[in-house]
Coordinates of C-alpha atoms (C1' of nucleotides) in Angstrom, one line a residue:
Chain A
M1126 CA 10.2 2.9 -52.6
N1127 CA 9.8 6.0 -54.4
E1128 CA 12.0 8.6 -52.6
S1129 CA 10.2 11.5 -53.8
A1130 CA 6.6 10.4 -54.7
N1131 CA 3.2 12.2 -52.7
R1132 CA 5.2 14.5 -51.5
V1133 CA 3.0 16.6 -49.0
A1134 CA 2.2 19.5 -46.7
T1135 CA 5.2 18.2 -44.5
D1136 CA 9.0 16.3 -45.4
P1137 CA 8.5 13.0 -45.4
R1138 CA 11.6 12.0 -43.9
S1139 CA 10.7 13.9 -40.7
D1140 CA 7.4 12.7 -41.1
R1141 CA 8.8 9.0 -41.1
R1142 CA 11.1 10.3 -37.9
E1143 CA 8.0 11.4 -36.2
A1144 CA 6.3 8.3 -36.8
K1145 CA 9.3 6.5 -35.2
I1146 CA 9.8 8.6 -31.7
A1147 CA 6.3 7.7 -31.3
G1148 CA 6.8 3.8 -31.8
I1149 CA 9.5 4.0 -29.4
L1150 CA 7.6 6.1 -27.1
S1151 CA 4.9 3.5 -27.6
E1152 CA 7.0 0.5 -26.4
A1153 CA 8.4 3.0 -23.5
W1154 CA 4.8 2.9 -21.8
D1155 CA 4.6 -0.4 -22.4
L1156 CA 8.0 -1.2 -20.8
A1157 CA 7.5 0.8 -17.9
R1158 CA 3.9 -0.1 -17.3
R1159 CA 5.7 -3.5 -17.2
D1160 CA 9.0 -2.9 -15.1
G1161 CA 7.8 0.7 -13.9
L1162 CA 8.6 3.6 -14.9
G1163 CA 12.4 4.3 -13.4
A1164 CA 13.4 0.7 -14.6
I1165 CA 13.3 1.5 -17.8
S1166 CA 15.9 -0.1 -20.4
L1167 CA 17.3 1.6 -23.1
R1168 CA 18.7 -1.8 -24.0
D1169 CA 15.1 -3.1 -23.7
L1170 CA 13.8 -0.3 -25.4
A1171 CA 16.0 -1.1 -28.6
G1172 CA 15.0 -4.3 -28.3
A1173 CA 11.0 -3.6 -28.4
V1174 CA 11.8 -1.6 -31.6
G1175 CA 13.9 -3.6 -34.1
L1176 CA 16.8 -1.4 -33.1
R1177 CA 19.9 -2.1 -31.0
Q1178 CA 20.6 0.3 -28.2
P1179 CA 23.0 3.0 -29.4
S1180 CA 20.7 3.4 -32.5
L1181 CA 17.9 5.2 -30.0
Y1182 CA 20.6 7.8 -29.6
V1183 CA 19.6 8.8 -33.2
Y1184 CA 16.6 9.7 -31.7
F1185 CA 16.5 10.7 -27.8
E1186 CA 20.6 12.4 -26.9
S1187 CA 19.7 10.6 -23.5
K1188 CA 17.7 9.3 -21.3
L1189 CA 16.1 11.8 -19.5
A1190 CA 15.6 13.1 -22.5
L1191 CA 13.1 10.0 -23.2
Y1192 CA 11.2 10.6 -19.8
D1193 CA 11.4 14.4 -21.3
A1194 CA 9.6 13.2 -24.7
M1195 CA 7.0 10.6 -21.8
F1196 CA 6.1 13.7 -20.1
A1197 CA 4.7 15.6 -23.2
D1198 CA 3.6 13.1 -24.6
G1199 CA 1.2 11.7 -21.3
Y1200 CA -0.2 15.6 -21.7
R1201 CA -0.6 15.7 -25.3
Q1202 CA -3.0 12.2 -24.6
L1203 CA -4.8 14.3 -21.4
L1204 CA -5.2 17.4 -23.2
A1205 CA -7.2 15.5 -26.7
Y1206 CA -8.9 13.4 -24.3
L1207 CA -10.5 16.2 -22.8
D1208 CA -10.5 17.8 -26.0
E1209 CA -13.0 14.5 -27.2
R1210 CA -14.9 15.1 -24.2
D1211 CA -17.7 18.2 -23.8
Y1212 CA -17.5 20.3 -20.7
T1213 CA -20.9 22.5 -21.4
G1214 CA -23.7 22.4 -19.8
T1215 CA -24.6 23.6 -16.2
P1216 CA -21.0 24.6 -14.7
R1217 CA -21.9 21.6 -11.5
D1218 CA -22.8 19.2 -13.9
A1219 CA -19.0 19.9 -16.1
L1220 CA -17.5 20.1 -12.9
I1221 CA -18.4 16.5 -12.5
R1222 CA -18.1 15.2 -15.9
F1223 CA -14.2 16.8 -15.5
T1224 CA -14.0 15.2 -13.0
R1225 CA -15.0 11.9 -12.7
D1226 CA -12.9 12.1 -17.0
L1227 CA -9.6 12.7 -15.2
I1228 CA -10.5 9.7 -12.8
T1229 CA -10.9 7.3 -15.3
F1230 CA -8.1 8.9 -17.1
A1231 CA -5.4 8.4 -14.5
S1232 CA -7.5 4.5 -14.1
E1233 CA -6.7 3.6 -17.3
D1234 CA -3.1 4.3 -17.4
G1235 CA -1.1 3.7 -13.9
V1236 CA 2.1 4.7 -15.3
R1237 CA 0.7 7.5 -17.2
Y1238 CA -1.0 9.5 -13.9
Q1239 CA 2.4 8.6 -12.3
M1240 CA 4.0 10.6 -14.9
L1241 CA 2.1 13.6 -15.3
F1242 CA 1.1 13.4 -11.5
Q1243 CA 3.9 12.1 -9.2
R1244 CA 6.8 12.9 -10.7
P1245 CA 8.4 9.8 -9.2
I1246 CA 12.1 9.6 -11.3
P1247 CA 15.0 11.5 -8.9
G1248 CA 16.1 14.0 -11.3
F1249 CA 14.0 14.1 -14.1
E1250 CA 12.6 17.6 -13.9
P1251 CA 10.7 18.6 -17.5
T1252 CA 11.8 20.9 -20.2
T1253 CA 9.8 24.4 -19.9
E1254 CA 8.5 22.6 -23.5
S1255 CA 6.8 19.6 -21.7
F1256 CA 5.9 21.9 -18.6
A1257 CA 3.9 23.7 -21.4
L1258 CA 1.5 21.2 -21.9
A1259 CA 0.9 20.3 -17.7
L1260 CA 0.3 24.1 -17.3
E1261 CA -1.9 24.4 -20.4
F1262 CA -3.9 21.6 -18.9
Y1263 CA -4.0 23.1 -15.6
E1264 CA -5.5 26.2 -17.0
R1265 CA -8.8 23.6 -18.1
A1266 CA -9.1 22.8 -15.1
T1267 CA -9.3 25.6 -13.4
T1268 CA -11.2 26.7 -15.9
V1269 CA -14.2 24.4 -15.3
A1270 CA -13.7 24.7 -11.3
A1271 CA -13.9 28.6 -11.8
N1272 CA -17.0 28.6 -13.6
A1273 CA -18.4 26.2 -10.9
G1274 CA -17.7 29.4 -8.2
I1275 CA -13.8 27.9 -7.1
H1276 CA -11.8 30.8 -6.7
H1277 CA -10.4 31.4 -4.2
Q1278 CA -7.2 29.9 -3.9
A1279 CA -7.7 27.7 -0.5
D1280 CA -10.9 25.9 -2.5
I1281 CA -8.9 26.0 -5.5
D1282 CA -6.3 23.5 -3.2
L1283 CA -8.7 21.7 -1.8
F1284 CA -9.8 20.9 -4.9
A1285 CA -6.8 19.8 -6.6
A1286 CA -6.2 17.7 -3.5
V1287 CA -9.4 16.7 -4.4
I1288 CA -9.0 15.4 -7.8
N1289 CA -5.5 14.0 -6.8
G1290 CA -6.7 11.6 -4.2
L1291 CA -9.2 9.9 -5.7
S1292 CA -7.5 9.8 -8.8
H1293 CA -4.5 8.2 -6.3
Q1294 CA -7.0 5.6 -4.5
Q1295 CA -8.0 4.7 -7.7
V1296 CA -5.3 3.9 -9.4
A1297 CA -3.9 2.7 -6.4
N1298 CA -6.7 0.1 -4.8
D1299 CA -8.9 -1.0 -8.4
P1300 CA -7.1 0.2 -11.4
G1301 CA -9.4 -0.3 -14.3
G1302 CA -12.0 0.3 -11.4
R1303 CA -14.3 3.3 -11.6
R1304 CA -14.9 2.3 -7.4
W1305 CA -13.1 6.2 -6.8
A1306 CA -14.4 7.8 -10.4
D1307 CA -18.2 7.1 -9.9
L1308 CA -17.5 9.4 -6.5
A1309 CA -17.0 12.5 -8.5
E1310 CA -20.3 13.5 -8.2
Q1311 CA -20.8 13.8 -4.3
A1312 CA -17.5 15.0 -4.1
V1313 CA -18.5 17.5 -6.4
D1314 CA -21.0 18.6 -4.3
M1315 CA -19.6 18.8 -1.6
L1316 CA -16.6 20.7 -2.2
L1317 CA -19.6 23.0 -4.1
A1318 CA -22.0 22.9 -0.8
P1319 CA -22.4 26.7 0.6
R1320 CA -20.8 27.1 3.7
Chain B
M678 CA 33.3 -1.6 27.9
N679 CA 32.3 -3.9 30.4
E680 CA 30.6 -6.7 28.5
S681 CA 29.2 -7.7 31.3
A682 CA 27.9 -4.7 33.0
N683 CA 24.0 -3.8 33.9
R684 CA 22.2 -7.2 32.8
V685 CA 18.9 -5.6 31.9
A686 CA 15.4 -7.3 31.2
T687 CA 16.9 -8.3 27.5
D688 CA 19.7 -9.5 26.3
P689 CA 22.5 -7.6 25.7
R690 CA 24.1 -9.0 22.5
S691 CA 20.4 -8.4 20.8
D692 CA 20.2 -5.3 22.2
R693 CA 22.9 -4.2 20.7
R694 CA 22.0 -6.0 17.4
E695 CA 18.2 -3.6 17.6
A696 CA 20.2 -1.0 17.8
K697 CA 22.8 -1.6 14.6
I698 CA 19.7 -2.1 12.7
A699 CA 17.7 1.0 13.8
G700 CA 21.2 3.4 12.9
I701 CA 21.2 1.5 9.6
L702 CA 17.6 2.5 9.2
S703 CA 18.0 5.6 10.4
E704 CA 20.6 6.5 7.6
A705 CA 18.5 4.5 5.2
W706 CA 16.1 7.2 5.3
D707 CA 18.4 10.0 5.1
L708 CA 20.0 8.2 1.6
A709 CA 16.5 7.8 0.3
R710 CA 15.7 11.4 1.4
R711 CA 19.3 12.1 -0.5
D712 CA 18.6 10.3 -3.8
G713 CA 15.2 8.8 -3.6
L714 CA 13.4 5.7 -2.2
G715 CA 14.6 3.7 -5.3
A716 CA 18.6 4.3 -5.5
I717 CA 19.2 3.6 -1.9
S718 CA 22.8 2.4 -3.1
L719 CA 24.0 -0.8 -0.2
R720 CA 27.3 0.0 -0.7
D721 CA 26.3 4.0 0.3
L722 CA 24.5 2.7 3.3
A723 CA 26.9 0.9 4.2
G724 CA 29.7 3.4 4.3
A725 CA 27.2 5.6 6.0
V726 CA 27.5 2.7 9.3
G727 CA 31.1 2.7 8.7
L728 CA 30.5 -1.1 7.4
R729 CA 31.8 -3.0 4.3
Q730 CA 29.1 -3.3 1.9
P731 CA 28.6 -7.1 2.9
S732 CA 28.5 -6.9 6.1
L733 CA 24.7 -5.4 6.0
Y734 CA 24.0 -9.2 4.3
V735 CA 24.5 -9.6 8.4
Y736 CA 21.5 -7.1 9.6
F737 CA 19.4 -7.4 6.5
E738 CA 19.7 -10.7 4.0
S739 CA 18.6 -8.4 0.7
K740 CA 17.5 -5.5 0.0
L741 CA 14.1 -6.0 -0.7
A742 CA 13.9 -7.1 3.3
L743 CA 15.8 -3.8 4.1
Y744 CA 13.1 -2.0 2.2
D745 CA 10.2 -4.0 4.0
A746 CA 11.9 -3.0 7.5
M747 CA 12.0 1.1 6.4
F748 CA 7.7 -0.3 6.1
A749 CA 7.6 -1.7 8.9
D750 CA 9.8 1.2 11.0
G751 CA 7.8 4.1 9.8
Y752 CA 4.4 2.8 10.5
R753 CA 6.1 2.1 13.6
Q754 CA 7.3 5.9 14.2
L755 CA 3.1 6.9 12.9
L756 CA 1.4 4.9 15.1
A757 CA 4.3 6.2 18.2
Y758 CA 3.2 9.6 16.6
L759 CA -0.4 9.4 16.9
D760 CA 0.2 8.0 20.5
E761 CA 1.6 11.3 21.3
R762 CA -1.6 12.8 20.7
D763 CA -4.7 12.7 22.0
Y764 CA -8.6 12.3 19.5
T765 CA -10.8 13.5 22.3
G766 CA -12.5 15.5 22.6
T767 CA -16.4 16.0 19.5
P768 CA -15.8 13.8 17.3
R769 CA -15.6 16.8 14.6
D770 CA -12.5 17.9 16.2
A771 CA -11.1 15.0 16.8
L772 CA -11.0 13.9 13.3
I773 CA -10.0 17.9 12.5
R774 CA -6.5 17.1 14.4
F775 CA -6.0 14.0 12.9
T776 CA -6.3 14.6 9.9
R777 CA -4.1 18.2 10.3
D778 CA -1.8 15.8 11.5
L779 CA -1.8 12.8 9.6
I780 CA -1.0 15.8 7.0
T781 CA 1.6 17.6 9.3
F782 CA 3.7 14.0 9.3
A783 CA 3.6 13.4 6.1
S784 CA 4.7 16.7 5.6
E785 CA 7.7 16.2 8.1
D786 CA 9.1 13.4 5.6
G787 CA 7.8 13.5 2.4
V788 CA 10.7 9.9 1.7
R789 CA 8.7 8.7 4.7
Y790 CA 5.5 9.4 3.3
Q791 CA 6.2 7.7 -0.3
M792 CA 7.5 4.7 1.2
L793 CA 3.5 4.1 3.8
F794 CA 1.0 5.6 1.3
Q795 CA 2.8 5.1 -2.2
R796 CA 4.4 1.5 -2.5
P797 CA 6.7 3.4 -5.6
I798 CA 9.2 0.2 -5.9
P799 CA 8.6 -1.7 -7.9
G800 CA 9.1 -5.8 -7.0
F801 CA 8.0 -4.8 -3.1
E802 CA 5.7 -5.7 -1.2
P803 CA 5.3 -5.5 2.4
T804 CA 5.4 -8.9 4.7
T805 CA 2.8 -9.5 6.3
E806 CA 4.4 -8.8 9.3
S807 CA 4.9 -5.3 8.7
F808 CA 1.6 -5.0 7.3
A809 CA 0.1 -5.6 10.6
L810 CA 1.4 -2.0 11.0
A811 CA -0.9 -0.2 8.4
L812 CA -3.7 -2.9 8.7
E813 CA -3.2 -1.1 13.0
F814 CA -3.3 2.2 11.6
Y815 CA -6.0 1.9 9.0
E816 CA -8.1 0.7 12.3
R817 CA -7.3 3.4 14.2
A818 CA -8.2 6.1 11.2
T819 CA -11.8 4.6 11.0
T820 CA -12.3 4.4 14.2
V821 CA -11.6 8.0 14.7
A822 CA -13.6 8.6 11.3
A823 CA -16.4 6.3 12.7
N824 CA -16.5 8.3 16.0
A825 CA -18.1 11.8 13.0
G826 CA -20.0 9.6 12.1
I827 CA -18.3 8.5 8.9
H828 CA -19.7 4.2 8.0
H829 CA -20.7 4.1 4.8
Q830 CA -17.9 2.6 2.7
A831 CA -18.4 5.7 -0.2
D832 CA -17.6 7.8 2.7
I833 CA -15.1 6.2 4.2
D834 CA -13.8 5.9 0.7
L835 CA -13.6 9.6 -0.2
F836 CA -12.5 10.1 3.3
A837 CA -9.5 8.3 2.4
A838 CA -9.0 10.3 -0.8
V839 CA -9.4 13.5 0.8
I840 CA -6.3 12.8 3.0
N841 CA -4.6 11.6 1.1
G842 CA -4.6 14.2 -2.1
L843 CA -4.5 16.6 0.7
S844 CA -1.0 15.0 1.8
H845 CA 0.4 15.2 -1.2
Q846 CA -0.4 18.2 -2.4
Q847 CA 1.4 19.0 1.1
V848 CA 4.5 16.8 0.4
A849 CA 4.5 17.7 -3.4
N850 CA 3.9 21.3 -3.9
D851 CA 4.9 23.0 0.0
P852 CA 7.3 20.5 2.0
G853 CA 7.8 21.2 5.5
G854 CA 5.0 23.6 4.9
R855 CA 1.7 24.3 6.1
R856 CA -0.6 24.8 3.4
W857 CA -2.6 22.1 2.8
A858 CA -2.2 20.7 6.5
D859 CA -4.6 24.4 6.9
L860 CA -7.2 22.8 4.9
A861 CA -8.0 20.2 7.6
E862 CA -10.8 21.5 9.0
Q863 CA -12.6 22.9 5.7
A864 CA -12.2 19.7 4.4
V865 CA -13.1 17.6 7.8
D866 CA -16.7 20.2 7.4
M867 CA -17.1 19.8 4.4
L868 CA -16.6 15.6 4.6
L869 CA -19.4 16.5 7.3
A870 CA -21.8 18.6 6.2
P871 CA -25.2 16.6 5.4
R872 CA -26.1 15.7 1.9
Chain C
dG325 C1' 20.8 5.8 -40.0
dT326 C1' 21.9 1.6 -37.8
dC327 C1' 25.7 -1.2 -36.3
dT328 C1' 29.5 -3.5 -33.4
dA329 C1' 32.9 -3.2 -29.7
dT330 C1' 33.8 -1.2 -25.9
dA331 C1' 34.6 2.2 -22.4
dC332 C1' 33.3 2.7 -17.5
dA333 C1' 30.3 2.9 -13.6
dT334 C1' 27.7 0.6 -10.4
dC335 C1' 24.7 -2.6 -8.7
dG336 C1' 23.4 -6.8 -5.3
dA337 C1' 24.7 -10.7 -3.7
dT338 C1' 28.3 -14.1 -2.4
dA339 C1' 32.3 -17.2 -1.0
dG340 C1' 35.9 -17.9 2.4
dA341 C1' 39.8 -16.5 5.4
dC342 C1' 40.0 -13.6 9.4
Chain D
dG540 C1' 30.2 -10.4 12.9
dT541 C1' 33.6 -7.8 10.0
dC542 C1' 36.6 -8.1 6.6
dT543 C1' 38.6 -8.7 1.4
dA544 C1' 37.9 -10.4 -3.4
dT545 C1' 35.3 -11.2 -6.8
dC546 C1' 31.1 -12.4 -9.3
dG547 C1' 27.8 -11.8 -13.0
dA548 C1' 24.4 -8.4 -14.7
dT549 C1' 22.8 -4.3 -15.6
dG550 C1' 23.0 0.5 -16.2
dT551 C1' 24.1 4.9 -19.9
dA552 C1' 26.7 6.6 -23.3
dT553 C1' 30.6 6.8 -27.2
dA554 C1' 33.7 5.9 -30.8
dG555 C1' 34.0 5.0 -35.4
dA556 C1' 32.9 1.3 -39.3
dC557 C1' 29.5 1.2 -43.1

DNA sequence: GTCTATACATCGATAGAC
DNA sequence: GTCTATCGATGTATAGAC
C-alpha cells in the first residue's frame, strides 16, 4: 500500500485506527448479545477481530475503558437514530412518535438498551465525555415532552418512568416485537390528559 | 445444648438445616448488595457464614441453585410484604396503595428488585417451583387491577409497564427515597381515566 | 502495532479424609 | 457436615521481543 496516497481531510493513520476501534466495538456488541454485557471476555473479543488478547490494550487501556466506549457508542447510535427521524407536526403526534421510536430502538437491541438505561455493570461509571452524550439525549427528550405541555418535574418523572417501563417490558417480554411499542399512543394520551 | 429437648412439630434436624440455609441466603443478599448480583463469590459467601467454600455444596448443589433460592426467597418476601397490608376499600384506593407499596418494596432493596424483575444473570432461569411464586404475585397484581376496571390485555400491559418504570426509576435514581413512589396516585388516576 | 510468554488473581467444582 | 487440598478454567493485565 502507498502510505502517502490519498491524503484527505483526516490523517489516514488515525482513520485506520478509528476504523479498527469501530470494528472492535461492533464485535463487542455481538459478544455482549451472546454472553451478556458483564461477561465479555477480552480473549474472545480479541479473537473475534483477529488479534491476540494483549493487543487490545493498544486500543483500550482497560476493560472499563471498553465499556465506556460502548456506552458512548450506544448513545451515538441513539442520537443518530433520532436524527434520521423528524419530530415536527403537532406536539402530541411528535411525542407519540418519539415514544414509539424509543421503544423500538430499545427493542432492536436489548443489550444496548441495558447499557444505556440500566447500568448493569458493577464498578462501571461513564466518563464525563461519554455521559455528555447521555445528557444530550435527555435534553432532546425533555424538549419533545415540553412542547407537548409536560413541564412540571412530577410530570417529567412520570413521562420518563412510562417510557422506561414500556421499553423494558418490550425488551424483556417481546424482544424485536411491537407489543409495547404499539401502546405508545395510548400512553402519551394518558400522560397528556388534563387532570 | 440438649439435643432432644423441645421436640416440636417439625424434625429438629431439618429445622436446623432450614435455619442454616436461611442464614446463607441472608448473607448472599448482603454480598449481592455489596458486589452486585452477578458478582457473588461462593468463597466470600462461605466466609460470611463461617464455612469453607466447599461446604456450601452441602446446601446448594451449584451457584445457579443458590440464585434460584434467592429468587424464590425474594418472592416469598414480596408475598409476605403484601400479606401484611390490606387492599380493601375502594378499588381505586386499593390500586393506589398497591402501586405505592410495590415501588416502596423495590426501593427498599434494589438488588432484590433486580433479581425479581430484571433477571440480570445470564444463564439463570428460575425453576418451575420458584417461578410459581412469581406467578402467584402476578395473579395478585392482576386481581387488584381488575377490581379497578383494568381488564383488557393492553391495559394490563400498560399498568405493568408503569409500575415497572416507576419502580426502576425509584431504585436507580433515588434509592430508599419516595420521589417516584409519591407518583403512585397520579399514575393510577391516569391509568383509570376514561378514554 | 502485534506478538509470545507469563504473572497473578479468582472462580466454581470435586475428591476424599475425618 | 465440615474440612484440606487441589483441579482446571478463566479472567485482566504486563514485560519485552520483533
